[in-house]
Amino acid sequence: MANSLRQIPLQDIPNLPLPAHKIRTDADVHTWKSTQGYKDYAAFVGMVNECVVGVYMPWDDGGEELEGAVTKILQLLDTLDAWIDDIPPQPTPQRFGNLAFRTWGKRLHDTLPSLIQSILPQHIPAQTKSLLIQHLSPYLLTSFGSFVRMDYGTGHELAFALFLCTLSLIRVFPFPLPAKSSPPSSSPEEEDLTKTRRLSRAIALLIYPRYLRLTWRLQDRYNLEPAGSHGVWGLDDSSFLGYIWGSGQLRGRFPFPFPFLTAFVPVIFIPLQPYIPEPKANLPPFPPPQTPQHPQHQSSSPLLPPTPTPTPTPPTPLPP
């Protein structure tokens, strides 16, 4: 697997437009699919997916020291999690979300520059850092929910994924550069492949689950609504990447264990459940407290393999 993720040189940053909200209609989605940004995001998600095939959680990289950027982002998420303890929910009854979430969001907004600066490499010039903070801030600020609607959904997860993608494009995550040609197998090429796998697995199996745990806690603590659900709850209200990267983890592991889908257990990709046969640990799309209190064959029948429909029993004739 070759790394196909392009690099944006730091000297090009001043010429790039700042992120802006441009997807407002279905037609805008089709327009986005023709952009370089969409190609970059698809390449990022696909690269990570390829690197987690057959790799389960917990993942420790064989005891190797984590890349500095990975450690810094994990520390950043720990910091944001600690704020939840500092900002308790308001005790007054509130119908949609708890207003304390806006207090949490204001603290995030006010500290964004220092938070992002803490993960940028020291060798980047100060002026370039200032520009990078402007480019990265909208993604990180949008990653944890809407502070206006007080909800959380897949669009916010996408913002965090784009944040990670942007860090990869500017090589804060130091992915090797794409090969300009296809040279014969060599030791440097193998080293590049190993580094790509390590970084991708750290993103999918360390950073992303830590982000999920933080968003779950925010949803639970501040009673956030599922964004765009119109009152109907679904398995993918809050998360897509658990399914996408989880599909890589499960690739080649067919058939799926049928009792896993029919028993009273959380839905696919739940980590470290001792009663689930291998693969035991895959990416979780939503937290166990939110799992349905009934079998998956009742709430999520499309996840099950096709089964014959039983012949209906004829009605009992009414007495004359």
CSV table of C-alpha atoms in Angstrom, one decimal:
chain,number,residue,atom,x,y,z
A,1,MET,CA,0.0,0.0,0.0
A,2,ALA,CA,1.5,3.3,-1.1
A,3,ASN,CA,0.9,6.5,0.8
A,4,SER,CA,-1.1,8.7,-1.6
A,5,LEU,CA,-1.7,11.6,0.7
A,6,ARG,CA,-0.2,14.8,-0.8
A,7,GLN,CA,1.7,17.4,1.2
A,8,ILE,CA,0.8,21.1,1.5
A,9,PRO,CA,4.1,22.9,1.8
A,10,LEU,CA,4.2,25.5,4.6
A,11,GLN,CA,5.2,28.2,2.2
A,12,ASP,CA,1.9,27.7,0.4
A,13,ILE,CA,-0.2,28.4,3.5
A,14,PRO,CA,-0.5,32.2,3.0
A,15,ASN,CA,-2.0,31.6,-0.5
A,16,LEU,CA,-4.8,29.3,0.7
A,17,PRO,CA,-8.3,30.5,1.6
A,18,LEU,CA,-9.5,30.1,5.2
A,19,PRO,CA,-12.1,27.4,5.9
A,20,ALA,CA,-15.7,28.5,5.5
A,21,HIS,CA,-19.1,26.9,5.7
A,22,LYS,CA,-20.0,26.2,2.1
A,23,ILE,CA,-22.2,23.0,2.2
A,24,ARG,CA,-25.7,24.1,2.8
A,25,THR,CA,-27.8,22.2,0.2
A,26,ASP,CA,-27.7,18.7,-1.5
A,27,ALA,CA,-26.3,20.4,-4.6
A,28,ASP,CA,-23.4,21.7,-2.5
A,29,VAL,CA,-22.5,18.2,-1.5
A,30,HIS,CA,-22.1,17.3,-5.2
A,31,THR,CA,-19.9,20.3,-5.7
A,32,TRP,CA,-17.7,19.4,-2.8
A,33,LYS,CA,-17.1,16.0,-4.4
A,34,SER,CA,-15.3,17.7,-7.2
A,35,THR,CA,-12.9,19.6,-5.0
A,36,GLN,CA,-9.3,18.9,-4.0
A,37,GLY,CA,-10.4,19.0,-0.3
A,38,TYR,CA,-12.8,16.1,-0.9
A,39,LYS,CA,-10.0,14.1,-2.7
A,40,ASP,CA,-7.7,14.8,0.2
A,41,TYR,CA,-10.3,13.7,2.8
A,42,ALA,CA,-11.1,10.5,0.8
A,43,ALA,CA,-7.4,9.7,0.5
A,44,PHE,CA,-6.9,10.3,4.2
A,45,VAL,CA,-9.8,8.1,5.3
A,46,GLY,CA,-8.9,5.4,2.8
A,47,MET,CA,-5.2,5.3,3.8
A,48,VAL,CA,-6.1,4.9,7.5
A,49,ASN,CA,-8.7,2.2,6.6
A,50,GLU,CA,-6.1,0.2,4.7
A,51,CYS,CA,-3.6,0.4,7.7
A,52,VAL,CA,-6.0,-1.0,10.3
A,53,VAL,CA,-7.0,-4.2,8.4
A,54,GLY,CA,-6.9,-7.0,10.9
A,55,VAL,CA,-5.6,-4.7,13.7
A,56,TYR,CA,-7.7,-4.7,16.8
A,57,MET,CA,-7.8,-2.8,20.1
A,58,PRO,CA,-6.1,-2.3,22.4
A,59,TRP,CA,-3.2,-1.3,20.2
A,60,ASP,CA,0.1,-0.4,21.7
A,61,ASP,CA,2.5,-0.4,18.6
A,62,GLY,CA,4.6,-3.1,20.2
A,63,GLY,CA,5.9,-0.8,22.8
A,64,GLU,CA,7.3,1.8,20.4
A,65,GLU,CA,7.3,5.4,21.5
A,66,LEU,CA,4.4,7.3,20.1
A,67,GLU,CA,4.9,10.1,17.6
A,68,GLY,CA,5.1,13.5,19.4
A,69,ALA,CA,2.0,14.8,17.5
A,70,VAL,CA,-0.1,11.8,18.6
A,71,THR,CA,0.9,12.3,22.2
A,72,LYS,CA,0.1,16.1,22.1
A,73,ILE,CA,-3.4,15.5,20.6
A,74,LEU,CA,-4.2,12.9,23.2
A,75,GLN,CA,-3.1,15.4,25.9
A,76,LEU,CA,-5.3,18.1,24.2
A,77,LEU,CA,-8.3,15.8,24.4
A,78,ASP,CA,-7.5,15.0,28.0
A,79,THR,CA,-7.5,18.7,28.7
A,80,LEU,CA,-10.9,19.2,27.1
A,81,ASP,CA,-12.2,16.3,29.1
A,82,ALA,CA,-11.1,17.8,32.3
A,83,TRP,CA,-13.0,20.9,31.6
A,84,ILE,CA,-16.2,18.9,31.9
A,85,ASP,CA,-15.4,18.3,35.6
A,86,ASP,CA,-14.9,22.1,36.0
A,87,ILE,CA,-18.2,23.0,34.3
A,88,PRO,CA,-21.1,21.1,35.9
A,89,PRO,CA,-24.6,21.1,34.2
A,90,GLN,CA,-27.0,23.8,35.3
A,91,PRO,CA,-29.6,22.4,37.7
A,92,THR,CA,-32.6,24.2,36.2
A,93,PRO,CA,-34.8,22.1,33.9
A,94,GLN,CA,-33.9,22.6,30.2
A,95,ARG,CA,-35.6,21.0,27.3
A,96,PHE,CA,-32.9,20.8,24.7
A,97,GLY,CA,-29.4,20.4,26.0
A,98,ASN,CA,-27.9,22.0,29.1
A,99,LEU,CA,-26.7,25.6,28.9
A,100,ALA,CA,-23.5,24.7,30.6
A,101,PHE,CA,-22.4,23.2,27.3
A,102,ARG,CA,-22.2,26.8,26.0
A,103,THR,CA,-19.9,27.7,28.9
A,104,TRP,CA,-17.7,24.7,27.9
A,105,GLY,CA,-17.8,25.9,24.3
A,106,LYS,CA,-16.8,29.5,25.2
A,107,ARG,CA,-13.7,28.2,27.0
A,108,LEU,CA,-12.8,26.2,24.0
A,109,HIS,CA,-13.3,29.2,21.7
A,110,ASP,CA,-11.2,31.4,24.0
A,111,THR,CA,-8.3,29.0,24.3
A,112,LEU,CA,-8.2,27.6,20.7
A,113,PRO,CA,-5.0,29.5,19.7
A,114,SER,CA,-3.0,28.2,22.6
A,115,LEU,CA,-4.4,24.7,22.3
A,116,ILE,CA,-3.5,24.5,18.6
A,117,GLN,CA,-0.1,26.1,19.1
A,118,SER,CA,0.7,23.4,21.6
A,119,ILE,CA,0.5,20.7,18.9
A,120,LEU,CA,2.4,22.5,16.2
A,121,PRO,CA,6.1,21.7,15.8
A,122,GLN,CA,8.5,24.3,17.2
A,123,HIS,CA,10.4,24.7,14.0
A,124,ILE,CA,7.4,26.3,12.2
A,125,PRO,CA,7.9,30.1,12.0
A,126,ALA,CA,5.7,32.2,14.3
A,127,GLN,CA,3.9,33.9,11.3
A,128,THR,CA,3.2,30.6,9.7
A,129,LYS,CA,1.9,29.2,13.0
A,130,SER,CA,-0.5,32.1,13.3
A,131,LEU,CA,-1.9,31.3,9.8
A,132,LEU,CA,-2.1,27.6,10.6
A,133,ILE,CA,-4.1,28.4,13.8
A,134,GLN,CA,-6.6,30.3,11.7
A,135,HIS,CA,-6.9,27.4,9.3
A,136,LEU,CA,-7.2,24.7,12.0
A,137,SER,CA,-9.4,26.6,14.5
A,138,PRO,CA,-12.8,26.2,12.6
A,139,TYR,CA,-12.4,22.5,12.4
A,140,LEU,CA,-11.5,22.0,16.1
A,141,LEU,CA,-14.1,24.4,17.3
A,142,THR,CA,-16.8,22.5,15.4
A,143,SER,CA,-15.6,19.0,16.4
A,144,PHE,CA,-17.6,18.7,19.6
A,145,GLY,CA,-21.1,19.9,18.8
A,146,SER,CA,-23.2,23.0,18.1
A,147,PHE,CA,-23.1,25.5,21.0
A,148,VAL,CA,-26.1,27.2,19.5
A,149,ARG,CA,-28.4,24.2,18.9
A,150,MET,CA,-26.7,22.2,21.7
A,151,ASP,CA,-26.5,19.0,19.6
A,152,TYR,CA,-23.9,16.6,18.3
A,153,GLY,CA,-23.9,14.6,15.1
A,154,THR,CA,-21.8,13.2,12.2
A,155,GLY,CA,-21.0,16.7,10.8
A,156,HIS,CA,-19.1,17.4,14.0
A,157,GLU,CA,-17.3,14.1,13.8
A,158,LEU,CA,-16.4,15.1,10.2
A,159,ALA,CA,-15.0,18.4,11.4
A,160,PHE,CA,-12.6,16.5,13.7
A,161,ALA,CA,-11.7,14.1,10.9
A,162,LEU,CA,-10.9,17.1,8.7
A,163,PHE,CA,-8.8,18.5,11.6
A,164,LEU,CA,-6.7,15.3,11.6
A,165,CYS,CA,-6.6,15.3,7.8
A,166,THR,CA,-5.3,18.8,7.7
A,167,LEU,CA,-2.6,18.0,10.3
A,168,SER,CA,-1.6,15.1,8.0
A,169,LEU,CA,-1.5,17.3,4.9
A,170,ILE,CA,0.8,19.8,6.5
A,171,ARG,CA,2.8,16.9,8.0
A,172,VAL,CA,2.3,17.7,11.7
A,173,PHE,CA,1.7,14.0,11.4
A,174,PRO,CA,4.9,13.3,9.6
A,175,PHE,CA,3.7,10.8,7.0
A,176,PRO,CA,6.3,10.0,4.3
A,177,LEU,CA,5.9,11.8,1.1
A,178,PRO,CA,4.1,10.0,-1.8
A,179,ALA,CA,6.4,8.2,-4.1
A,180,LYS,CA,6.8,10.0,-7.5
A,181,SER,CA,7.3,6.7,-9.2
A,182,SER,CA,7.1,3.0,-8.5
A,183,PRO,CA,10.7,1.9,-7.7
A,184,PRO,CA,11.5,-1.7,-6.9
A,185,SER,CA,11.0,-2.8,-3.3
A,186,SER,CA,13.7,-1.3,-1.1
A,187,SER,CA,14.5,-0.8,2.5
A,188,PRO,CA,13.6,3.0,2.5
A,189,GLU,CA,10.3,2.2,0.9
A,190,GLU,CA,9.6,-0.5,3.6
A,191,GLU,CA,10.5,2.1,6.3
A,192,ASP,CA,8.0,4.6,4.8
A,193,LEU,CA,5.3,1.9,4.7
A,194,THR,CA,5.9,1.0,8.4
A,195,LYS,CA,5.8,4.7,9.4
A,196,THR,CA,2.5,5.2,7.5
A,197,ARG,CA,1.0,2.2,9.2
A,198,ARG,CA,2.1,3.3,12.6
A,199,LEU,CA,0.7,6.8,12.3
A,200,SER,CA,-2.5,5.7,10.7
A,201,ARG,CA,-3.1,3.1,13.4
A,202,ALA,CA,-2.4,5.7,16.1
A,203,ILE,CA,-5.0,8.0,14.5
A,204,ALA,CA,-7.7,5.3,14.2
A,205,LEU,CA,-7.0,3.2,17.3
A,206,LEU,CA,-5.7,5.8,19.8
A,207,ILE,CA,-6.8,9.4,18.9
A,208,TYR,CA,-10.2,8.6,17.4
A,209,PRO,CA,-11.4,6.4,20.3
A,210,ARG,CA,-10.2,9.1,22.8
A,211,TYR,CA,-12.2,11.7,20.8
A,212,LEU,CA,-15.2,9.4,20.9
A,213,ARG,CA,-15.0,9.0,24.7
A,214,LEU,CA,-14.9,12.8,25.1
A,215,THR,CA,-17.9,13.4,22.8
A,216,TRP,CA,-19.9,10.7,24.6
A,217,ARG,CA,-19.1,12.3,27.9
A,218,LEU,CA,-20.2,15.7,26.5
A,219,GLN,CA,-23.4,14.2,25.2
A,220,ASP,CA,-24.2,12.5,28.5
A,221,ARG,CA,-23.1,15.4,30.8
A,222,TYR,CA,-24.9,18.2,28.9
A,223,ASN,CA,-27.7,16.2,27.4
A,224,LEU,CA,-26.9,17.0,23.8
A,225,GLU,CA,-29.5,16.1,21.2
A,226,PRO,CA,-28.6,14.0,18.1
A,227,ALA,CA,-28.1,16.6,15.3
A,228,GLY,CA,-30.5,16.5,12.5
A,229,SER,CA,-32.5,13.5,13.8
A,230,HIS,CA,-35.9,15.1,13.8
A,231,GLY,CA,-36.7,13.1,16.8
A,232,VAL,CA,-35.8,9.7,15.3
A,233,TRP,CA,-32.7,8.0,16.8
A,234,GLY,CA,-30.5,5.9,14.5
A,235,LEU,CA,-27.3,3.9,14.8
A,236,ASP,CA,-25.4,6.5,12.8
A,237,ASP,CA,-26.8,9.6,14.5
A,238,SER,CA,-23.4,10.6,15.9
A,239,SER,CA,-20.7,8.6,14.2
A,240,PHE,CA,-19.6,7.3,10.8
A,241,LEU,CA,-15.9,6.7,11.2
A,242,GLY,CA,-16.3,3.8,13.6
A,243,TYR,CA,-18.1,1.9,10.8
A,244,ILE,CA,-15.7,3.0,8.1
A,245,TRP,CA,-12.4,2.2,9.9
A,246,GLY,CA,-14.1,-0.7,11.7
A,247,SER,CA,-14.8,-2.2,8.3
A,248,GLY,CA,-11.1,-2.3,7.7
A,249,GLN,CA,-10.5,-4.0,11.0
A,250,LEU,CA,-13.0,-6.7,10.1
A,251,ARG,CA,-12.0,-7.1,6.5
A,252,GLY,CA,-11.5,-10.8,5.8
A,253,ARG,CA,-13.3,-11.9,8.9
A,254,PHE,CA,-16.4,-13.3,7.3
A,255,PRO,CA,-18.9,-14.6,8.3
A,256,PHE,CA,-19.5,-12.3,11.3
A,257,PRO,CA,-20.5,-14.1,14.4
A,258,PHE,CA,-24.2,-14.3,14.2
A,259,PRO,CA,-25.0,-14.4,17.9
A,260,PHE,CA,-23.1,-11.2,18.3
A,261,LEU,CA,-25.8,-9.4,16.3
A,262,THR,CA,-28.8,-11.1,17.9
A,263,ALA,CA,-27.8,-11.1,21.6
A,264,PHE,CA,-28.4,-8.3,24.2
A,265,VAL,CA,-25.0,-6.7,23.5
A,266,PRO,CA,-23.9,-3.4,22.2
A,267,VAL,CA,-23.8,-3.0,18.4
A,268,ILE,CA,-20.7,-3.8,16.3
A,269,PHE,CA,-17.2,-2.5,17.0
A,270,ILE,CA,-17.5,-2.3,20.8
A,271,PRO,CA,-14.0,-2.6,22.5
A,272,LEU,CA,-13.0,-5.4,24.9
A,273,GLN,CA,-16.2,-7.2,25.6
A,274,PRO,CA,-15.2,-10.6,27.0
A,275,TYR,CA,-18.3,-12.4,25.8
A,276,ILE,CA,-17.8,-11.5,22.1
A,277,PRO,CA,-15.8,-13.9,20.0
A,278,GLU,CA,-12.8,-12.7,18.0
A,279,PRO,CA,-12.3,-10.0,16.7
A,280,LYS,CA,-12.9,-8.7,20.2
A,281,ALA,CA,-12.0,-5.1,19.9
A,282,ASN,CA,-13.2,-2.9,17.1
A,283,LEU,CA,-14.1,0.8,16.8
A,284,PRO,CA,-17.3,1.7,18.7
A,285,PRO,CA,-19.8,3.9,16.9
A,286,PHE,CA,-21.6,4.9,20.1
A,287,PRO,CA,-21.2,4.4,23.8
A,288,PRO,CA,-22.7,1.4,25.6
A,289,PRO,CA,-25.1,3.6,27.7
A,290,GLN,CA,-26.9,4.6,24.5
A,291,THR,CA,-27.3,1.1,23.2
A,292,PRO,CA,-30.8,-0.2,22.7
A,293,GLN,CA,-32.3,-2.2,25.5
A,294,HIS,CA,-33.5,-4.9,23.1
A,295,PRO,CA,-31.9,-7.4,20.7
A,296,GLN,CA,-30.2,-6.1,17.6
A,297,HIS,CA,-32.5,-8.2,15.4
A,298,GLN,CA,-35.4,-6.0,16.6
A,299,SER,CA,-33.7,-2.6,16.3
A,300,SER,CA,-31.3,-3.1,13.5
A,301,SER,CA,-32.5,-5.9,11.3
A,302,PRO,CA,-30.5,-4.6,8.2
A,303,LEU,CA,-27.3,-5.6,10.0
A,304,LEU,CA,-28.4,-9.3,10.0
A,305,PRO,CA,-27.9,-11.8,7.2
A,306,PRO,CA,-30.9,-12.5,5.1
A,307,THR,CA,-33.2,-15.1,6.5
A,308,PRO,CA,-36.3,-16.7,5.1
A,309,THR,CA,-39.6,-15.1,6.0
A,310,PRO,CA,-41.8,-17.6,7.8
A,311,THR,CA,-45.1,-18.4,6.2
A,312,PRO,CA,-47.8,-16.5,8.1
A,313,THR,CA,-50.3,-18.6,10.1
A,314,PRO,CA,-53.8,-18.5,8.6
A,315,PRO,CA,-56.3,-16.6,10.8
A,316,THR,CA,-58.6,-18.7,12.9
A,317,PRO,CA,-62.1,-18.7,11.4
A,318,LEU,CA,-64.7,-16.8,13.4
A,319,PRO,CA,-67.5,-19.0,14.9
A,320,PRO,CA,-70.7,-18.9,12.9
